[in-house]
Short mmCIF file of C-alpha atoms in Angstrom, two decimals:
data_model
loop_
_atom_site.label_atom_id
_atom_site.label_comp_id
_atom_site.label_asym_id
_atom_site.label_seq_id
_atom_site.Cartn_x
_atom_site.Cartn_y
_atom_site.Cartn_z
CA MET A 16 -10.92 -41.40 10.89
CA PRO A 17 -14.02 -40.49 8.67
CA ASN A 18 -12.63 -38.55 5.40
CA SER A 19 -15.61 -36.13 6.01
CA ARG A 20 -15.32 -32.06 6.23
CA SER A 21 -16.96 -32.18 9.52
CA SER A 22 -14.26 -33.91 10.92
CA TRP A 23 -11.75 -31.50 10.51
CA THR A 24 -14.21 -28.71 12.31
CA LYS A 25 -14.10 -31.35 15.26
CA ILE A 26 -10.14 -31.89 14.72
CA ILE A 27 -10.00 -28.04 15.20
CA LEU A 28 -12.41 -27.42 17.75
CA ALA A 29 -10.54 -29.79 19.67
CA ALA A 30 -7.58 -28.51 18.83
CA GLY A 31 -9.35 -24.97 20.39
CA VAL A 32 -9.81 -25.73 18.58
CA ALA A 33 -8.13 -21.11 5.93
CA GLY A 34 -10.99 -14.79 -6.95
CA ALA A 35 -8.58 -16.25 -9.10
CA VAL A 36 -6.21 -19.03 -7.96
CA ALA A 37 -2.89 -17.40 -7.63
CA VAL A 38 -0.88 -20.69 -7.47
CA PRO A 39 -2.90 -23.59 -8.46
CA LEU A 40 -2.01 -27.23 -7.02
CA THR A 41 -3.85 -29.48 -9.27
CA ALA A 42 -1.21 -31.86 -10.05
CA GLY A 43 0.15 -32.42 -6.66
CA PRO A 44 3.44 -30.47 -4.93
CA VAL A 45 7.06 -31.67 -5.61
CA GLN A 46 8.00 -33.97 -3.30
CA ALA A 47 11.55 -33.19 -1.28
CA GLN A 48 13.61 -36.65 -0.78
CA PRO A 49 12.52 -38.83 1.32
CA GLN A 50 16.15 -39.21 3.13
CA SER A 51 15.51 -35.53 4.24
CA HIS A 52 12.65 -36.89 6.60
CA ARG A 53 15.14 -38.86 9.18
CA HIS A 54 14.07 -38.50 12.88
CA HIS A 55 16.64 -38.29 15.43
CA THR A 56 15.79 -38.21 19.23
CA ARG A 57 17.17 -35.36 21.20
CA THR A 58 18.92 -36.66 24.11
CA ALA A 59 19.74 -33.23 25.81
CA ALA A 60 18.47 -32.36 29.43
CA GLU A 61 14.63 -31.31 29.29
CA PRO A 62 13.91 -27.95 29.38
CA VAL A 63 12.50 -25.66 31.64
CA LEU A 64 8.65 -24.76 31.44
CA THR A 65 7.42 -21.42 33.38
CA VAL A 66 4.13 -20.19 33.25
CA VAL A 67 4.08 -16.69 32.08
CA ALA A 68 0.23 -15.81 32.29
CA SER A 69 -2.83 -17.98 33.32
CA GLN A 70 -6.38 -18.39 33.63
CA LEU A 71 -6.95 -17.41 29.55
CA ASN A 72 -10.03 -18.25 27.66
CA ASN A 73 -8.94 -20.51 24.75
CA PRO A 74 -6.02 -19.24 23.96
CA ARG A 75 -4.71 -20.12 20.59
CA GLY A 76 -1.96 -18.40 18.55
CA VAL A 77 0.95 -16.21 20.19
CA THR A 78 2.77 -13.65 18.61
CA ALA A 79 6.04 -11.92 19.76
CA LEU A 80 6.84 -8.38 18.93
CA PRO A 81 10.13 -6.72 18.60
CA ASP A 82 9.63 -4.77 21.63
CA GLY A 83 9.93 -8.10 23.95
CA SER A 84 5.67 -7.92 24.33
CA LEU A 85 3.51 -11.20 23.53
CA LEU A 86 -0.16 -11.22 22.14
CA VAL A 87 -1.98 -13.96 22.73
CA ALA A 88 -5.56 -14.49 20.55
CA GLU A 89 -8.52 -15.66 22.96
CA SER A 90 -11.59 -17.46 21.38
CA GLY A 91 -13.18 -16.51 24.39
CA THR A 92 -16.27 -18.72 25.97
CA GLY A 93 -18.93 -17.91 23.76
CA LEU A 94 -22.14 -17.09 25.57
CA ALA A 95 -22.82 -17.20 29.11
CA GLY A 96 -25.77 -19.45 29.98
CA CYS A 97 -25.80 -21.03 26.50
CA PRO A 98 -28.35 -24.10 26.39
CA LEU A 99 -26.81 -27.76 26.46
CA ASP A 100 -25.32 -28.47 22.84
CA GLN A 101 -26.58 -25.18 21.50
CA THR A 102 -24.79 -22.77 19.78
CA CYS A 103 -24.23 -19.66 20.85
CA LEU A 104 -22.47 -16.08 19.90
CA GLY A 105 -21.33 -13.63 22.71
CA ALA A 106 -18.52 -11.32 22.75
CA THR A 107 -16.34 -12.80 24.69
CA GLY A 108 -13.00 -13.23 22.31
CA SER A 109 -10.22 -10.97 23.47
CA VAL A 110 -6.08 -9.98 22.67
CA TYR A 111 -4.27 -10.99 25.61
CA LYS A 112 -0.85 -8.97 25.97
CA VAL A 113 2.14 -9.22 28.08
CA LYS A 114 4.69 -6.73 28.23
CA GLY A 115 7.45 -6.92 31.05
CA SER A 116 5.19 -6.40 34.12
CA PHE A 117 2.23 -6.08 32.58
CA LYS A 118 -0.47 -8.58 31.99
CA GLY A 119 -4.06 -7.90 31.00
CA ARG A 120 -6.30 -8.26 27.88
CA VAL A 121 -6.08 -4.96 25.53
CA ALA A 122 -8.80 -5.88 22.93
CA THR A 123 -11.92 -7.45 24.51
CA GLY A 124 -15.68 -7.66 23.16
CA LEU A 125 -14.65 -9.55 20.05
CA ALA A 126 -16.79 -12.20 18.65
CA SER A 127 -17.17 -15.86 20.23
CA THR A 128 -19.15 -18.70 19.20
CA ALA A 129 -19.41 -21.87 21.79
CA LYS A 130 -21.81 -25.08 22.43
CA GLY A 131 -23.63 -24.77 25.46
CA VAL A 132 -21.81 -27.62 28.25
CA ALA A 133 -23.16 -29.10 31.49
CA ALA A 134 -22.03 -27.43 34.34
CA GLY A 135 -18.38 -27.45 35.36
CA ALA A 136 -17.13 -28.93 31.62
CA PRO A 137 -14.52 -27.23 29.86
CA ILE A 138 -16.20 -24.63 27.07
CA SER A 139 -14.28 -25.29 23.61
CA ALA A 140 -14.97 -22.00 21.56
CA ASN A 141 -14.47 -20.47 18.09
CA GLY A 142 -12.87 -16.65 18.14
CA PRO A 143 -9.73 -15.15 17.56
CA SER A 144 -7.46 -17.17 16.44
CA ASP A 145 -4.25 -15.21 16.03
CA VAL A 146 -3.37 -11.87 16.12
CA LEU A 147 -0.63 -9.33 14.84
CA PRO A 148 -0.17 -5.46 15.86
CA ASP A 149 -1.78 -2.91 13.29
CA ARG A 150 0.56 -0.17 12.62
CA PHE A 151 -2.64 2.41 13.18
CA GLY A 152 -3.05 1.24 16.33
CA GLY A 153 -5.23 -2.06 17.77
CA TYR A 154 -4.70 -5.47 16.18
CA VAL A 155 -5.33 -7.63 13.25
CA VAL A 156 -6.97 -10.26 14.23
CA ALA A 157 -7.89 -13.84 12.28
CA SER A 158 -10.94 -15.69 13.52
CA ALA A 159 -12.02 -19.16 13.36
CA LEU A 160 -15.40 -20.07 12.28
CA GLY A 161 -16.13 -23.66 11.32
CA GLY A 162 -18.85 -23.04 8.80
CA THR A 163 -20.23 -20.79 5.65
CA ASN A 164 -22.02 -17.72 4.62
CA ASP A 165 -25.49 -18.87 5.98
CA SER A 166 -24.07 -20.54 9.15
CA ARG A 167 -22.40 -17.25 10.12
CA ALA A 168 -25.54 -15.12 9.29
CA ALA A 169 -27.61 -17.59 11.04
CA LEU A 170 -25.50 -16.38 14.66
CA GLY A 171 -26.43 -12.52 14.11
CA GLU A 172 -24.90 -9.65 13.08
CA GLY A 173 -22.51 -9.95 15.90
CA ALA A 174 -20.68 -12.67 14.16
CA LYS A 175 -19.54 -10.65 11.02
CA THR A 176 -16.24 -10.85 11.93
CA LEU A 177 -16.21 -14.90 12.63
CA GLY A 178 -14.29 -16.55 9.83
CA THR A 179 -12.09 -13.49 8.62
CA VAL A 180 -9.53 -11.34 9.23
CA PHE A 181 -10.36 -7.82 10.55
CA ARG A 182 -9.03 -5.27 12.60
CA THR A 183 -10.04 -4.51 16.35
CA ARG A 184 -9.51 -0.28 15.90
CA ASP A 185 -12.77 -0.01 13.87
CA GLY A 186 -14.09 -4.00 13.21
CA LYS A 187 -13.40 -3.54 9.65
CA VAL A 188 -12.78 -7.00 7.74
CA LEU A 189 -9.52 -7.06 5.76
CA ALA A 190 -10.49 -10.36 4.06
CA ASP A 191 -13.78 -12.58 4.36
CA LEU A 192 -12.27 -16.46 4.19
CA THR A 193 -15.56 -17.65 4.94
CA ASP A 194 -16.92 -15.58 1.83
CA HIS A 195 -14.15 -16.94 -0.48
CA GLU A 196 -14.87 -20.71 0.39
CA THR A 197 -18.40 -20.31 0.37
CA ARG A 198 -18.64 -18.28 -3.06
CA LEU A 199 -15.31 -20.48 -4.73
CA ASN A 200 -15.23 -23.82 -2.60
CA PRO A 201 -11.79 -24.25 -4.21
CA ASP A 202 -10.85 -27.89 -3.28
CA GLY A 203 -14.46 -28.65 -4.50
CA GLY A 204 -15.02 -30.63 -1.15
CA ASP A 205 -17.65 -29.53 1.46
CA VAL A 206 -18.22 -25.98 1.48
CA HIS A 207 -16.40 -25.13 5.50
CA ALA A 208 -13.80 -22.13 6.25
CA ASN A 209 -11.77 -22.30 9.33
CA PRO A 210 -9.34 -19.58 9.48
CA TRP A 211 -6.36 -20.50 11.73
CA ARG A 212 -2.66 -18.55 11.61
CA LEU A 213 -2.37 -15.44 9.32
CA VAL A 214 1.59 -13.88 8.17
CA ARG A 215 1.80 -10.66 6.77
CA SER A 216 3.10 -10.64 2.90
CA GLY A 217 3.62 -7.54 1.13
CA SER A 218 0.58 -5.37 1.77
CA GLY A 219 -1.72 -8.12 2.61
CA TYR A 220 -1.78 -11.62 4.54
CA LEU A 221 -1.45 -15.10 3.76
CA VAL A 222 -4.00 -16.91 6.05
CA THR A 223 -4.45 -20.67 6.71
CA ASP A 224 -7.97 -22.04 6.42
CA ALA A 225 -7.90 -25.57 8.23
CA GLY A 226 -11.55 -25.82 7.22
CA ALA A 227 -11.11 -25.20 3.13
CA ASN A 228 -7.69 -26.76 2.84
CA THR A 229 -6.38 -23.45 1.58
CA VAL A 230 -4.14 -20.61 1.72
CA VAL A 231 -6.09 -17.12 1.33
CA ARG A 232 -4.31 -14.16 0.26
CA GLY A 233 -6.01 -11.39 1.84
CA ASN A 234 -5.18 -8.37 -0.83
CA SER A 235 -4.95 -4.46 0.17
CA ASP A 236 -8.34 -3.67 -1.46
CA GLY A 237 -10.07 -6.21 0.43
CA THR A 238 -10.47 -9.37 -1.77
CA THR A 239 -9.10 -12.68 -1.42
CA THR A 240 -7.27 -14.94 -3.78
CA THR A 241 -6.26 -18.39 -3.39
CA GLN A 242 -2.66 -18.82 -2.96
CA TYR A 243 -2.20 -22.20 -2.45
CA LEU A 244 -4.70 -25.25 -2.81
CA LEU A 245 -2.86 -28.12 -0.75
CA PRO A 246 -3.47 -31.65 -2.02
CA LYS A 247 -4.85 -34.27 0.11
CA ASN A 248 -2.19 -36.76 1.90
CA GLU A 249 -2.28 -39.89 0.21
CA LEU A 250 -1.57 -42.85 2.70
CA PRO A 251 -1.97 -46.54 2.72
CA THR A 252 -4.68 -46.35 4.79
CA GLY A 253 -6.55 -43.90 2.75
CA ALA A 254 -6.58 -40.00 1.42
CA ALA A 255 -6.49 -37.67 4.34
CA GLU A 256 -7.46 -34.05 3.77
CA THR A 257 -4.64 -31.58 4.60
CA VAL A 258 -6.05 -29.38 7.28
CA PRO A 259 -3.70 -26.55 6.84
CA THR A 260 -2.61 -24.77 10.27
CA GLY A 261 0.78 -23.26 11.05
CA ILE A 262 2.32 -20.62 8.92
CA THR A 263 5.56 -18.53 8.95
CA LYS A 264 7.54 -16.66 6.74
CA ALA A 265 11.49 -16.06 6.63
CA ALA A 266 13.18 -12.87 5.68
CA ASP A 267 14.12 -14.01 2.05
CA GLY A 268 10.33 -14.60 1.59
CA THR A 269 10.53 -18.73 1.82
CA VAL A 270 6.80 -19.57 3.66
CA TYR A 271 6.41 -22.77 5.18
CA ILE A 272 3.20 -24.49 6.60
CA ALA A 273 2.17 -26.71 8.28
CA ASP A 274 -1.04 -29.77 7.92
CA MET A 275 -2.74 -31.82 10.24
CA SER A 276 -3.04 -34.54 7.65
CA GLY A 277 -6.49 -35.48 9.04
CA GLY A 278 -5.33 -35.97 12.16
CA ARG A 279 -3.55 -39.51 11.16
CA LEU A 280 -0.82 -40.74 13.39
CA GLY A 281 2.70 -39.74 11.70
CA ALA A 282 1.09 -38.15 8.94
CA SER A 283 1.56 -34.61 9.34
CA ARG A 284 3.85 -32.37 6.66
CA VAL A 285 5.77 -29.61 6.63
CA TRP A 286 5.67 -27.79 3.22
CA LYS A 287 8.47 -25.47 2.17
CA ILE A 288 7.41 -22.83 -0.71
CA ALA A 289 10.70 -21.02 -1.57
CA PRO A 290 9.86 -17.33 -3.62
CA GLY A 291 8.69 -17.97 -7.08
CA GLN A 292 8.63 -21.88 -6.32
CA GLN A 293 6.15 -24.42 -6.23
CA PRO A 294 5.45 -25.90 -2.37
CA GLN A 295 7.74 -29.11 -1.62
CA VAL A 296 7.10 -31.60 1.38
CA LEU A 297 9.94 -30.67 3.68
CA ALA A 298 9.44 -33.11 6.51
CA THR A 299 7.00 -35.94 7.42
CA GLY A 300 6.33 -38.11 10.25
CA LEU A 301 5.07 -35.56 12.16
CA THR A 302 1.72 -35.84 13.91
CA ASN A 303 -1.03 -33.18 14.49
CA LEU A 304 0.63 -29.97 13.78
CA VAL A 305 -0.96 -26.93 14.72
CA ASP A 306 1.98 -24.48 14.34
CA LEU A 307 5.12 -23.50 13.09
CA GLU A 308 7.78 -20.63 13.90
CA LEU A 309 11.59 -19.80 13.04
CA ASP A 310 14.01 -19.88 15.71
CA ARG A 311 16.86 -17.72 15.90
CA HIS A 312 18.84 -19.88 13.99
CA GLY A 313 16.87 -20.42 11.00
CA ASP A 314 15.52 -23.47 11.63
CA LEU A 315 11.54 -24.39 12.30
CA LEU A 316 9.75 -24.90 15.92
CA ALA A 317 7.35 -27.29 15.02
CA LEU A 318 4.24 -27.50 17.64
CA SER A 319 2.13 -30.79 18.12
CA TYR A 320 -1.46 -30.51 19.68
CA SER A 321 -1.18 -34.01 20.54
CA SER A 322 1.11 -36.94 19.80
CA ALA A 323 -1.93 -39.51 19.87
CA GLN A 324 -5.01 -40.08 18.47
CA LEU A 325 -7.23 -36.82 19.08
CA ALA A 326 -10.02 -39.81 20.19
CA GLY A 327 -10.10 -40.36 23.81
CA PRO A 328 -8.86 -38.43 26.61
CA PRO A 329 -6.05 -35.70 25.44
CA GLN A 330 -2.71 -37.09 25.44
CA PRO A 331 0.56 -34.69 25.81
CA GLY A 332 1.25 -32.67 22.76
CA THR A 333 5.24 -32.17 21.52
CA LEU A 334 7.85 -29.60 20.29
CA SER A 335 10.09 -30.65 17.54
CA LYS A 336 12.88 -28.63 15.62
CA VAL A 337 12.98 -29.01 11.65
CA ASP A 338 15.99 -28.36 10.04
CA THR A 339 15.14 -26.09 7.36
CA ALA A 340 18.00 -27.36 4.77
CA THR A 341 17.27 -31.20 5.21
CA GLY A 342 14.03 -31.55 6.91
CA ALA A 343 15.59 -33.85 9.53
CA VAL A 344 13.43 -33.78 12.76
CA SER A 345 14.31 -33.83 16.33
CA VAL A 346 12.29 -33.71 19.60
CA ILE A 347 12.61 -31.19 22.00
CA PRO A 348 11.64 -33.06 25.35
CA THR A 349 9.04 -30.99 27.22
CA GLY A 350 8.15 -34.09 30.43
CA ASP A 351 4.46 -34.49 29.00
CA ARG A 352 3.77 -30.57 30.01
CA LEU A 353 2.27 -29.81 27.19
CA ARG A 354 -1.50 -30.29 27.19
CA GLN A 355 -3.51 -29.53 24.26
CA PRO A 356 -1.00 -26.93 23.04
CA THR A 357 -2.10 -24.79 19.95
CA GLY A 358 0.04 -21.64 19.74
CA LEU A 359 3.75 -20.98 19.07
CA ALA A 360 6.18 -18.01 18.86
CA VAL A 361 10.27 -17.24 19.20
CA ASP A 362 10.60 -13.92 20.98
CA ARG A 363 13.73 -11.71 19.89
CA CYS A 364 16.21 -13.39 22.00
CA GLY A 365 15.52 -16.91 20.90
CA LYS A 366 12.97 -17.45 23.91
CA VAL A 367 9.87 -19.83 22.84
CA TYR A 368 6.30 -19.30 24.02
CA VAL A 369 3.61 -21.77 23.88
CA THR A 370 -0.10 -21.42 24.58
CA ASN A 371 -1.29 -24.54 26.84
CA ASN A 372 -4.72 -26.15 28.25
CA THR A 373 -6.10 -24.16 25.72
CA VAL A 374 -9.65 -25.91 26.06
CA GLY A 375 -11.44 -24.04 28.61
CA THR A 376 -10.70 -20.88 31.09
CA ASN A 377 -7.71 -22.12 32.60
CA GLY A 378 -5.00 -21.40 29.47
CA GLU A 379 -1.29 -20.96 29.76
CA LEU A 380 1.13 -19.24 28.05
CA LEU A 381 4.51 -20.83 28.64
CA ARG A 382 7.79 -20.04 28.46
CA VAL A 383 10.11 -23.32 27.03
CA THR A 384 13.73 -22.77 27.63
CA TYR A 385 16.06 -25.45 26.29
#
């Protein structure tokens, strides 16, 4: 697979596809011990996968709230009638909510961009990629873009929230990752921003930018800083760009980050960053990681968009468990039912939720019981 940044745009589009440097990693990360990367195959009975919601529009991240409700970021469908192969801006992004018997969109009209496709073909959109509740009402949304200040401006005024973290109640941009990447280009590569996942951190947010190979802090005053600059993955077949995707934070402040490592087979890594320490590679040997979440036992669940090369027809995704102490990985069998999954959440009762079939308008939110 080529090493250009445009390749990473295609990876994330296929998946439904984040000032001053706070923690520079120019010398590379500290590596965890190799023996922590052993893999074990799970032999328990296959879990039950239940459809919780369907007909979602390019669903991406899912968030489980303390009250038992679930939020799904929908990237939308771009603009209806967009000419073939032309990129058009629409207002079709949304936030979908499940709470008890209620299922429906609670925020609509959010910016969404997609290329026009032939009649009947699935539309892959960029737009809302993750969502958190706003304590003052509405939602805080991370929005994908796959571009720069100039490419965003070319889409028109309605595109101003693409490539940012913003709130739905008034449209205010809380962190502009596209501007951050365009001005600073922390990794020195092609200028390219594509925010993917976010977590709260103090009074601000940590956001993975899968295009820029960074984790950016959005500060409470609206400024941005590069929190982590993740290095390329040096492989026998050549260096692969990091493509950070999933991020989650433990109660003790430890941050875990997943990367796709250019979509190379077996190259995805899980990073562990304890408070006050440099990032370490906790686990390797995974493929196409797109999200991470902690389970109720304190271990990680890791979601793979595909267990195979991304070229060609989509292959089943996988769900794995990663021991946060040793890095040992075990596969949770899902009967090949995960198709282009992108989002992962665990609720207060330990139930696991995954967004599935995430390219097009037939997306699902699944509950995985194992």
